[in-house]
Structures are given as C-alpha cells and as structure tokens.
XYZ file of C-alpha atoms in Angstrom:
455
model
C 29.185 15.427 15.789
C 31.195 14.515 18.953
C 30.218 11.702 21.364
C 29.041 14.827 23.777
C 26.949 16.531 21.438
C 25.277 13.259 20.170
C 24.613 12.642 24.187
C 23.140 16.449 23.942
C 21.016 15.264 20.914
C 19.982 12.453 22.342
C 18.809 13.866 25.455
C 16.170 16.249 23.623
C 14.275 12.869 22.788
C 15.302 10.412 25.590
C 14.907 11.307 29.610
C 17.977 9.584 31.172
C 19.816 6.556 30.488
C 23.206 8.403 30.426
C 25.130 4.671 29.961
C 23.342 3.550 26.661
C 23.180 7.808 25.363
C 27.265 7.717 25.834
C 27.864 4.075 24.431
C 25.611 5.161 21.102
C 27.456 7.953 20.574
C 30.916 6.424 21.257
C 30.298 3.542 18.390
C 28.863 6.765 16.658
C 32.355 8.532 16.135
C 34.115 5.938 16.188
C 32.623 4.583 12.385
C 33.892 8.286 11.430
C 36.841 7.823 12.894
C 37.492 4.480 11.399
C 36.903 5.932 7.717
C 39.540 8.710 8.405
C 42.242 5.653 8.367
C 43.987 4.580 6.087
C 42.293 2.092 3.604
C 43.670 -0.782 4.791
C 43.959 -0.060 8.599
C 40.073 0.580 8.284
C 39.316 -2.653 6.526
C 40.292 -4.336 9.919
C 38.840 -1.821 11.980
C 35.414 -3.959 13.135
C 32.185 -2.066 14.404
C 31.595 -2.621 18.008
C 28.141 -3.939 18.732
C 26.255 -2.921 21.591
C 23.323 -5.229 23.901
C 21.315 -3.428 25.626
C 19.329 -4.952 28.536
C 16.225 -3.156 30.050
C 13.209 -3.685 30.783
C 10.466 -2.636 27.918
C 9.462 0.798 27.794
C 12.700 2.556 29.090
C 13.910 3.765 25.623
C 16.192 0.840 23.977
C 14.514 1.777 20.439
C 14.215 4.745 20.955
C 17.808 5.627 21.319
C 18.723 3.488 18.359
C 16.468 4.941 15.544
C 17.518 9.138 17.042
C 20.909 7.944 16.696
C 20.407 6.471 12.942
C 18.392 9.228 11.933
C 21.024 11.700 13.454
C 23.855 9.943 11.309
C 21.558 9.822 8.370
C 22.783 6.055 8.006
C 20.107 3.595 6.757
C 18.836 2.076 9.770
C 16.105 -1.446 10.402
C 14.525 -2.611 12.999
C 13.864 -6.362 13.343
C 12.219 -8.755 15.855
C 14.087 -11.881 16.476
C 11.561 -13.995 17.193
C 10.299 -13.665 14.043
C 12.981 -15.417 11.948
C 13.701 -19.013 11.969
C 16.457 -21.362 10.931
C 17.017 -21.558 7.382
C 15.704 -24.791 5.407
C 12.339 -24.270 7.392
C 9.214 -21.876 6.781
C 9.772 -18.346 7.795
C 11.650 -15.722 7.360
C 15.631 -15.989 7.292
C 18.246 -13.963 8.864
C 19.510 -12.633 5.513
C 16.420 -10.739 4.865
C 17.441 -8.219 7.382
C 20.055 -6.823 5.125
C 18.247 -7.456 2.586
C 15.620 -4.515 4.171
C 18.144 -2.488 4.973
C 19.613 -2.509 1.190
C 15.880 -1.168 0.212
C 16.069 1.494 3.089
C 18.675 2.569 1.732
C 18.153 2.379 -2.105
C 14.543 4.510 -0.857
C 17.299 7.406 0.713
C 19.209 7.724 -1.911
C 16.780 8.152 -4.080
C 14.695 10.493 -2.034
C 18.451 12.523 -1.692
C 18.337 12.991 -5.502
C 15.270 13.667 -6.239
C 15.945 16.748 -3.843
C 18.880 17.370 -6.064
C 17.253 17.671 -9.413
C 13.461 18.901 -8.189
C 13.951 22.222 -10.155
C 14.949 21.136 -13.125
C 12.383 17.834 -12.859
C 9.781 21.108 -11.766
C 10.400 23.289 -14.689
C 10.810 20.206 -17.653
C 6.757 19.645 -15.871
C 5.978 22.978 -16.052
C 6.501 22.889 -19.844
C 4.887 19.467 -20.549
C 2.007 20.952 -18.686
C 1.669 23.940 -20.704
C 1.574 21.793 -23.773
C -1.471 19.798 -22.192
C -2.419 23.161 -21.421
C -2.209 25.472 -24.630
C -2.337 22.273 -27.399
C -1.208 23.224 -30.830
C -3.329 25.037 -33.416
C -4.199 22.946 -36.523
C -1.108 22.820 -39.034
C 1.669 23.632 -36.799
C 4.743 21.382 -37.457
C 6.234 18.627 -34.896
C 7.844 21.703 -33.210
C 4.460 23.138 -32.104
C 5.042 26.623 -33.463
C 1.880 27.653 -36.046
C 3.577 28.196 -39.396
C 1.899 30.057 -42.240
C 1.189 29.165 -45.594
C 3.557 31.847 -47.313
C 6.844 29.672 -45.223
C 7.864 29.921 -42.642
C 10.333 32.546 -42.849
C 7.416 35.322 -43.665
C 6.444 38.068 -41.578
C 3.083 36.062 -40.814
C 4.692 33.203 -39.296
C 6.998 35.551 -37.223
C 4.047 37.193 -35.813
C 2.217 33.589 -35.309
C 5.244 32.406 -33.359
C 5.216 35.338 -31.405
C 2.156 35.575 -30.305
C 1.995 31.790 -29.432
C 5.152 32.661 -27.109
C 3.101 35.469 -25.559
C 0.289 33.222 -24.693
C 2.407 30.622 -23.207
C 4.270 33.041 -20.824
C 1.030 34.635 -20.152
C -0.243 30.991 -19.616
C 3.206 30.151 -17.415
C 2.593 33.312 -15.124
C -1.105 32.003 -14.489
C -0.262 28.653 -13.209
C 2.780 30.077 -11.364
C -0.200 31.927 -9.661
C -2.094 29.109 -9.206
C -5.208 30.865 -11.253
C -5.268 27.395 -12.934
C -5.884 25.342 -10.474
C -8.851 24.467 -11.044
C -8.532 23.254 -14.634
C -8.509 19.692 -15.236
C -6.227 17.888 -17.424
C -5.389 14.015 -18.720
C -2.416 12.336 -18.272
C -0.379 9.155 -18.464
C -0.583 7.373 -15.022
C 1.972 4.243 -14.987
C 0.288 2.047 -12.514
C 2.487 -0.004 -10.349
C 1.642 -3.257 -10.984
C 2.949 -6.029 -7.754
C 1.540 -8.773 -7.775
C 1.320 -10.424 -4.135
C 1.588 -13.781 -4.101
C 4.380 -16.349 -2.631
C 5.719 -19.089 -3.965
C 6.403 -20.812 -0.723
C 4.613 -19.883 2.038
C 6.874 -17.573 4.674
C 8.883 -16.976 1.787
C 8.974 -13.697 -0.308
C 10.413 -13.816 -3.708
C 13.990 -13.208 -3.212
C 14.003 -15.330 0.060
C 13.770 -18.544 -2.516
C 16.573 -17.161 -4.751
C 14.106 -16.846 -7.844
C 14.255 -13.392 -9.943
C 10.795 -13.338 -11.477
C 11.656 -9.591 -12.499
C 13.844 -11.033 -14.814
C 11.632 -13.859 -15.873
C 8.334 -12.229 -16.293
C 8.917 -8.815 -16.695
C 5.610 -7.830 -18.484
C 3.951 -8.604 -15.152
C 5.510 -5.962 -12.883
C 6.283 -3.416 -15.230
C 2.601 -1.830 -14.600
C 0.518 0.192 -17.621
C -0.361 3.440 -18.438
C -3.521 4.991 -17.754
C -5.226 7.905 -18.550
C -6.535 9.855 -16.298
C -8.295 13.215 -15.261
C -6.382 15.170 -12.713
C -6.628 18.860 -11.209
C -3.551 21.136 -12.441
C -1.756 20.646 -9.158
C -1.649 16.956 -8.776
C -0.879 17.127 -12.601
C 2.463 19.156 -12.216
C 3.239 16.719 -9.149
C 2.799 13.703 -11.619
C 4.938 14.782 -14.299
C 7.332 16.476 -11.965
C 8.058 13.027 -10.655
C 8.360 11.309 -13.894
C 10.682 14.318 -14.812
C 12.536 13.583 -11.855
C 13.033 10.090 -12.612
C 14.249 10.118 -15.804
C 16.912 12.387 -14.488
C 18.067 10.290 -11.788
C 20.928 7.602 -12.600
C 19.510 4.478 -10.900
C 22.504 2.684 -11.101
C 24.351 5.019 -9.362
C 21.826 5.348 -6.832
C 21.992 1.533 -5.717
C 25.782 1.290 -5.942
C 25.645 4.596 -3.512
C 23.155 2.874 -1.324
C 25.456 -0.726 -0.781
C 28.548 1.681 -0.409
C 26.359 3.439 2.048
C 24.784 0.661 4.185
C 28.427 -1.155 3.991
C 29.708 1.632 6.072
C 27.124 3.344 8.030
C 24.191 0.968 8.027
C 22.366 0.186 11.429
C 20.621 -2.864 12.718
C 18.496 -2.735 15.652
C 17.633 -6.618 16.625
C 15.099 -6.284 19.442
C 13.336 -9.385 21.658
C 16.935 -11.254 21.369
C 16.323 -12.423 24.700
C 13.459 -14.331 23.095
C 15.562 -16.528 21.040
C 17.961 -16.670 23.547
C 18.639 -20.221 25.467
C 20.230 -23.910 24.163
C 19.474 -26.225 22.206
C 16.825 -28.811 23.965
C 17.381 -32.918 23.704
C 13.671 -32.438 21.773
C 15.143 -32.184 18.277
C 16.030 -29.108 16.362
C 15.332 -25.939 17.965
C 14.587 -24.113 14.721
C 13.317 -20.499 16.690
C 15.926 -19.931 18.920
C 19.299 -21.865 18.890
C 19.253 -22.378 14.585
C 18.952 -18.350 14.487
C 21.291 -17.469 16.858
C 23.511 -19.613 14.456
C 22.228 -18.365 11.350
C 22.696 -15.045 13.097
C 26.587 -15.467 13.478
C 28.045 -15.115 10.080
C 25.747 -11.936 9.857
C 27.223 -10.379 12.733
C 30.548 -11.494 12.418
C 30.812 -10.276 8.574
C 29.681 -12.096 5.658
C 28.099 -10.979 2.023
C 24.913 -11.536 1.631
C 23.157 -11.699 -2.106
C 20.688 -8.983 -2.927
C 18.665 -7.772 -6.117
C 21.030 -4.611 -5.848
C 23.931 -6.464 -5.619
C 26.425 -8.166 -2.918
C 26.463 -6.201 0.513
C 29.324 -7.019 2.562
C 27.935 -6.671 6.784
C 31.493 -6.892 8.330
C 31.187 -2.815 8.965
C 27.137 -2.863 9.769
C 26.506 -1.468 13.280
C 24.028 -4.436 15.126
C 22.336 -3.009 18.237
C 20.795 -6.317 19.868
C 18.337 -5.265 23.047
C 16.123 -7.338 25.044
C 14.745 -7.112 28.624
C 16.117 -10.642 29.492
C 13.824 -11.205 32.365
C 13.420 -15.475 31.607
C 16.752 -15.420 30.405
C 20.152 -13.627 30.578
C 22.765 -12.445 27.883
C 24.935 -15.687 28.863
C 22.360 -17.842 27.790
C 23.309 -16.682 24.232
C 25.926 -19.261 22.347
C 29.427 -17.896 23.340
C 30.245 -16.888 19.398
C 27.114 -14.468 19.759
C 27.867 -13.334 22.858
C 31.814 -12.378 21.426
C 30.192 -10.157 18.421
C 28.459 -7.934 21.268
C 31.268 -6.723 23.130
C 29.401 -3.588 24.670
C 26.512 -4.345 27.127
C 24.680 -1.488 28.868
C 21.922 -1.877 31.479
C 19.360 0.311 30.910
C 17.437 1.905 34.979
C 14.104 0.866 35.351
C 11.717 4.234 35.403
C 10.587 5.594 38.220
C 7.900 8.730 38.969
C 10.260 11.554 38.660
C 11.665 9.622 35.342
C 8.006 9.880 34.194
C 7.165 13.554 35.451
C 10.465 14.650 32.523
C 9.363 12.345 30.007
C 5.705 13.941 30.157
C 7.298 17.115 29.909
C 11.018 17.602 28.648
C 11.428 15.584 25.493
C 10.882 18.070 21.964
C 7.918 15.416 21.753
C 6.438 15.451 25.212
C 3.191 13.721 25.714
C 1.356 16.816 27.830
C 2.526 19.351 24.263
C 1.239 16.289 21.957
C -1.793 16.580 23.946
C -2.059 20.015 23.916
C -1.493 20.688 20.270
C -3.945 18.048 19.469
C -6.840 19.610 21.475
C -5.641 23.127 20.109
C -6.609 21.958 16.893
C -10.646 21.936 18.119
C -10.115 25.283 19.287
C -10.026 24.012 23.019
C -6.897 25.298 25.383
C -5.713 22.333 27.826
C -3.519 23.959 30.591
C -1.882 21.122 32.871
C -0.911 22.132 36.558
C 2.459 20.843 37.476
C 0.926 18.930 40.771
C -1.304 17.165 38.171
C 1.496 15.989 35.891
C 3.338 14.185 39.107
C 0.065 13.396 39.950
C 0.103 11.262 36.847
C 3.253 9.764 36.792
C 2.977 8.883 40.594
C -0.032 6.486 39.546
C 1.789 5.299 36.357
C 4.591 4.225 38.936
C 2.173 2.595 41.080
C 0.079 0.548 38.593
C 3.732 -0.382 36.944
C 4.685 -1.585 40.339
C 1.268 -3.527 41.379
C 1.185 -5.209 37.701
C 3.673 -5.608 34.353
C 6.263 -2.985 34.485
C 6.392 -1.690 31.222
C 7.930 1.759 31.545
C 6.992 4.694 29.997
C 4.525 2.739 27.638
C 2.253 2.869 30.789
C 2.065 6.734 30.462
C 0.117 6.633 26.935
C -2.259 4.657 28.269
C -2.504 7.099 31.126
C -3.021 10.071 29.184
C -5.481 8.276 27.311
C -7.759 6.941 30.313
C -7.317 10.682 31.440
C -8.113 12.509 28.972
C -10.692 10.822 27.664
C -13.811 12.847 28.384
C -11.910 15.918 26.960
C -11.024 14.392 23.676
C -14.787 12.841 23.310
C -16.412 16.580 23.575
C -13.281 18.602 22.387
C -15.683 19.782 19.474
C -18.326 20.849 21.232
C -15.944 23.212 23.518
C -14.488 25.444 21.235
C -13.247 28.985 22.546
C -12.761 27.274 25.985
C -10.265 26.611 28.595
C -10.212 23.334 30.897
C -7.331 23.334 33.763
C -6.462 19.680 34.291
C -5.424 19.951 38.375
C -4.620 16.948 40.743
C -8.760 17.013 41.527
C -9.713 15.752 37.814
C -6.523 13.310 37.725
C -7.348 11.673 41.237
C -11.879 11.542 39.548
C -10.636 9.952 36.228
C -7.678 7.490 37.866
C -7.932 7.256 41.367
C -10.625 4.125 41.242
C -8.280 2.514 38.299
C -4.984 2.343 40.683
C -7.437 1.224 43.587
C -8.551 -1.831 41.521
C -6.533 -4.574 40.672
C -9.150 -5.923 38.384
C -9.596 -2.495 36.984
C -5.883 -2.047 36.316
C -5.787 -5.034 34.269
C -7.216 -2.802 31.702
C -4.837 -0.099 31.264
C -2.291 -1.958 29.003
C-alpha cells in the first residue's frame, strides 16, 4: 500500500491526527522499500522510530496496532513502567522480543493451518468414520471384512463392497450434519503447563533455564479419553491432522525471518520511566531501563527458545503523554534511536461528535447493534450526539482530560436505563434526543463531586 492509502486506511478507524496517520505510513513503505535494495545496501538501511506525544485517549495505540495489523507484521504492545533494570526482580527489557517471537510463531502457524485445513479436514473426516463405522469381527489390519474362502472370492468382493457403500453412505450423512448428534470417544492430549516461577518476577526463560529440555515428561501433557458430539469431534482431529502436517521448524525460522524484518513494538507510558538518575542510589525503574532499553533499540540479538532474533530492523513506536516530563528528559542515546516525534491535538467536541459516528467501529453503531440484538431499535438524533460530546468536552475540561476514553463512559452513564430493560422492550423503538441526554447527564456535568465518578 502507499503512504496515502495507509493514511486512507487509517482514517476508517482513527478521527484526525493527520501528523502521526502520515508518519506511520511513511516508516510503513519505507521497510518495503528498504527490502527492494540490494542485500547489502538494506543491511544498513535502519528503521526509523517514531515518539509520539499526546495526551491519553487521542489514539497513540490505536494507530499503532491498525497499522501492524494492516502490514500483517507481528506487532506487541508493552508498558514501560513495568520492566526494571536487569540483575533486579521484574521483568527485563529482552522479554519484549521475546513476546513478539511468540506473536509471531502463533501467525505463522495460524497462516498454515489455513494452508493445509482441507487436507487436515478430509484425513478427520476418515478417522471419524472409522470411530464411526468400527470394523466387523475378523477383518484384517486394513479394515476391509474378508471371508473365509480368501480373500480373492466373490464373497469377499461383495463384503468389501458393501462396506464401501456404507461408508460413503455414512460420509454423505455427516457431510449433512444428520450425525450430529452422535457421540463419540477420542484421544484428548491435555496441555499440561505447569505455573510456577523459579524466581519471583521471573518467568522461565527470563532466568536462562530450559526446563523443556530438562523435564520434558512434565509439559508434554497426556491423553485422555473423552466423549464428544460429532462436530467438536471432527474439530479435534481436524486439528491434530493439521498439526502433523505442519513443519514446525519451518514455521519458527519463518516467524524470526518475519519479526527481523517487519516486526512492531509499541512501548507506551515511556514518559513514565523517563527522567535522570537521582543522587539516592540506583534508579532501577527508570534510568537502568532506559539503558537496558538502548542496545534493544539500537540493534542487538537477543536469545530466544526459537532461536537468535536480531532487532536492528524492528520498528519501536515509543508514545507517552509527557505531561511531568518531556522527551528531553530521556538519556540523549534514547532520544537519537527516535528520530521522528509527532504531537498528537488534544480532542475537542467536534473531534468527539466523528469519533461517535465515523470510525467502521463507531460507538453510537456498537450501541445500536448491541441493543438490536434484544430486539429493541435505538435511533440517535444528530443534536443528541453533539449533545454528548459537548458534555464529554466539558467534564474533560473541568477534570482529567483523557480524550476520547471519556466518551465510553458517557455512553455508558447514558444509556444505562436502556441497556438495564432492553429485554423487556422488545419490538420497540426509543429516540435518544437532546431531552433524554440533558435528564441522564445534565446533573453529572453540573457536579464536580458527581463528575468524579465518570472515569
């Protein structure tokens, strides 16, 4: 796609912020571009990695997770302030890859199952007839009924036949679905995970120890029979069909090419760990990341159970709202590996009268749909929609600004009596109008106390 019609994409999900749209899709291209070079051009070709600075609520993660999903690239998003300088409890920068590794090894895998679901479907089918139509008493380990004069007399021909008939005629039933209510047993593997840490903050591959490898019996899982309708049945074997036909090895070299060259990072609160080192000791939360964080950005290879991932070509979005701190506050070598900042607008009432309506996923057709499954018909007047996002801009102005969050909680408080007796209403129609906004809100926005309520 070109930058313009990722910006077009972009806007079906996201009302406004034209800068951070056109600097998404710009990094975007230019990974395709990049792999269109020459093999060693490309190798020093370096991803340019974007901060974004808004306030919360205005679409930061939005942005970054249409845009990953859009590329089809594995994509994570991590807090910063939950990671802490290595050597202490917590979890460690690495990890992030790490995620995005099993993101991507989950894709992949996903991708080929798609591949091979008929054949996977139709090797099921035929272990299912077996369970099905089980073989008659003396038939050989090829489950055809032989006869005692051999199996080259007329007998056995007919035998064979007219077990073939009854299978088809079985087949055509359960393609029909006439079997569905038959019950049959199968072999369930359990997945057997034990949850436990050995340190604790740290997961097993955090402390470098492979207890795959060491105690295998305990996370292999067991089989277990069990009684299951036709349907879930052909589901069950149908993914153990598909399994065996997938080439896991392939699959996770795939996924490390793939998160080596398209893989996204989304680090949001960086502003939290943002800030120097104090004369108070160690500052293991903010200034140890933001080191730790470094050789991640800057390109390093960090040690998986898949294998080695290089991150030098890994896209990091960083975004934070930066109102205690700013983006200088960072150490300078952070600050370098971010060379693309956009400011994201604060929202404002006509911002919140398109995101109620415009997006593919607009609150007022969420709300609509939802109600419509009741049987009830909600029909929204336009004065009552800017009615609505004129008091989410006043109650984001009187207390915490936090953007278009403010709206869900809106619609909630609003719509509130409606969703409590949607069930009893069936067959009707109720015409939300500026009258029933201004009853259900109106004392809310009056009240400070009040307004301390809607989060």
């Amino acid at each position: 796609m070109t930058p313009r019609e990722i910006v077009a994409e972009l806007d079906k999900y996201v009302v406004g912020q034209s800068k951070a749209k056109r600097a998404m899709a710009i990094a975007l291209r230019n990974r395709y571009r990049r792999q269109r070079l020459p093999a060693e051009m490309a190798e020093d070709v370096a991803p340019k990695n974007i901060l974004m600075i808004g306030p919360t609520g205005v679409g930061k993660t939005e942005i970054a997770r249409r845009l990953a999903k859009l590329a089809q690239s594995p994509f994570v998003k991590v807090e910063a302030s939950k990671f802490t300088e290595v050597g202490y409890v917590g979890r460690d920068v690495e990890s992030m890859v790490r995620d995005l590794v099993e993101i991507a090894v989950k894709m992949l895998r996903d991708e080929r199952e798609a591949e091979v679901h008929e054949r996977a479907r139709q090797a099921a089918e035929e272990r299912l007839l077996d369970l099905l139509l089980p073989p008659s008493p003396g038939a050989t380990s090829t489950d055809t009924p032989v006869s005692p004069l051999g199996e080259g007399s007329t007998e056995a021909q007919m035998a064979r036949e007219h077990a073939a008939s009854t299978r088809e005629k079985l087949r055509d039933q359960l393609k029909a679905g006439k079997l569905d209510a038959r019950v049959v047993e199968v072999d369930v593997r359990e997945r057997s995970t034990p949850s436990f840490e050995l340190v604790s903050g740290s997961n097993i591959e955090e402390i470098g120890v492979n207890l795959r490898d060491m105690l295998p019996g305990m996370f292999q899982g067991r089989n277990k029979r069990r009684k299951v309708p036709v349907p879930e049945a052909l589901d069950i074997l149908a993914q153990e069909e598909a399994q065996k036909l997938i080439d896991m090895d392939g699959v996770m070299k795939a996924a490390i090419e793939r998160v080596e060259q398209s893989g996204i990072i989304f680090i949001d609160e960086i502003d939290k760990i943002a800030g120097r080192d104090g004369g108070n000791g160690p500052d293991i939360s903010r200034g140890g990341v933001q080191r730790d964080l470094l050789p991640i950005v800057e390109g390093t290879t960090v040690n998986t159970k898949h294998g080695m991932v290089k991150t030098d070509h890994i896209l990091f979005v960083a975004a934070g709202a930066f109102h205690t701190s700013k983006p200088s506050d960072l150490i300078p070598e952070l600050q370098g590996r971010f060379p693309i900042r956009v400011e994201l607008d604060a929202l404002g009432r006509d911002d919140f009268v398109r995101i109620l309506t415009e997006p593919r996923n607009a609150l007022i057709s969420q709300y609509i749909a939802l109600m419509a499954t009741e049987g009830l018909t909600l029909v929204f007047t336009d004065d009552a929609i800017g009615r609505v996002a004129e008091l989410a801009a006043v109650v984001n102005d009187r207390m915490e600004n936090i953007g278009a969050r403010r709206l869900h909680t809106m619609m909630e408080r609003l719509l509130d009596e409606v969703s409590f007796h949607a069930s009893e209403l069936q067959g009707q129609s109720i015409t939300i109008d500026m009258a029933y906004v201004d009853r259900m809100l109106a004392d809310i926005v009056k009240s400070d106390d009040l307004s301390r309520y809607i989060l």
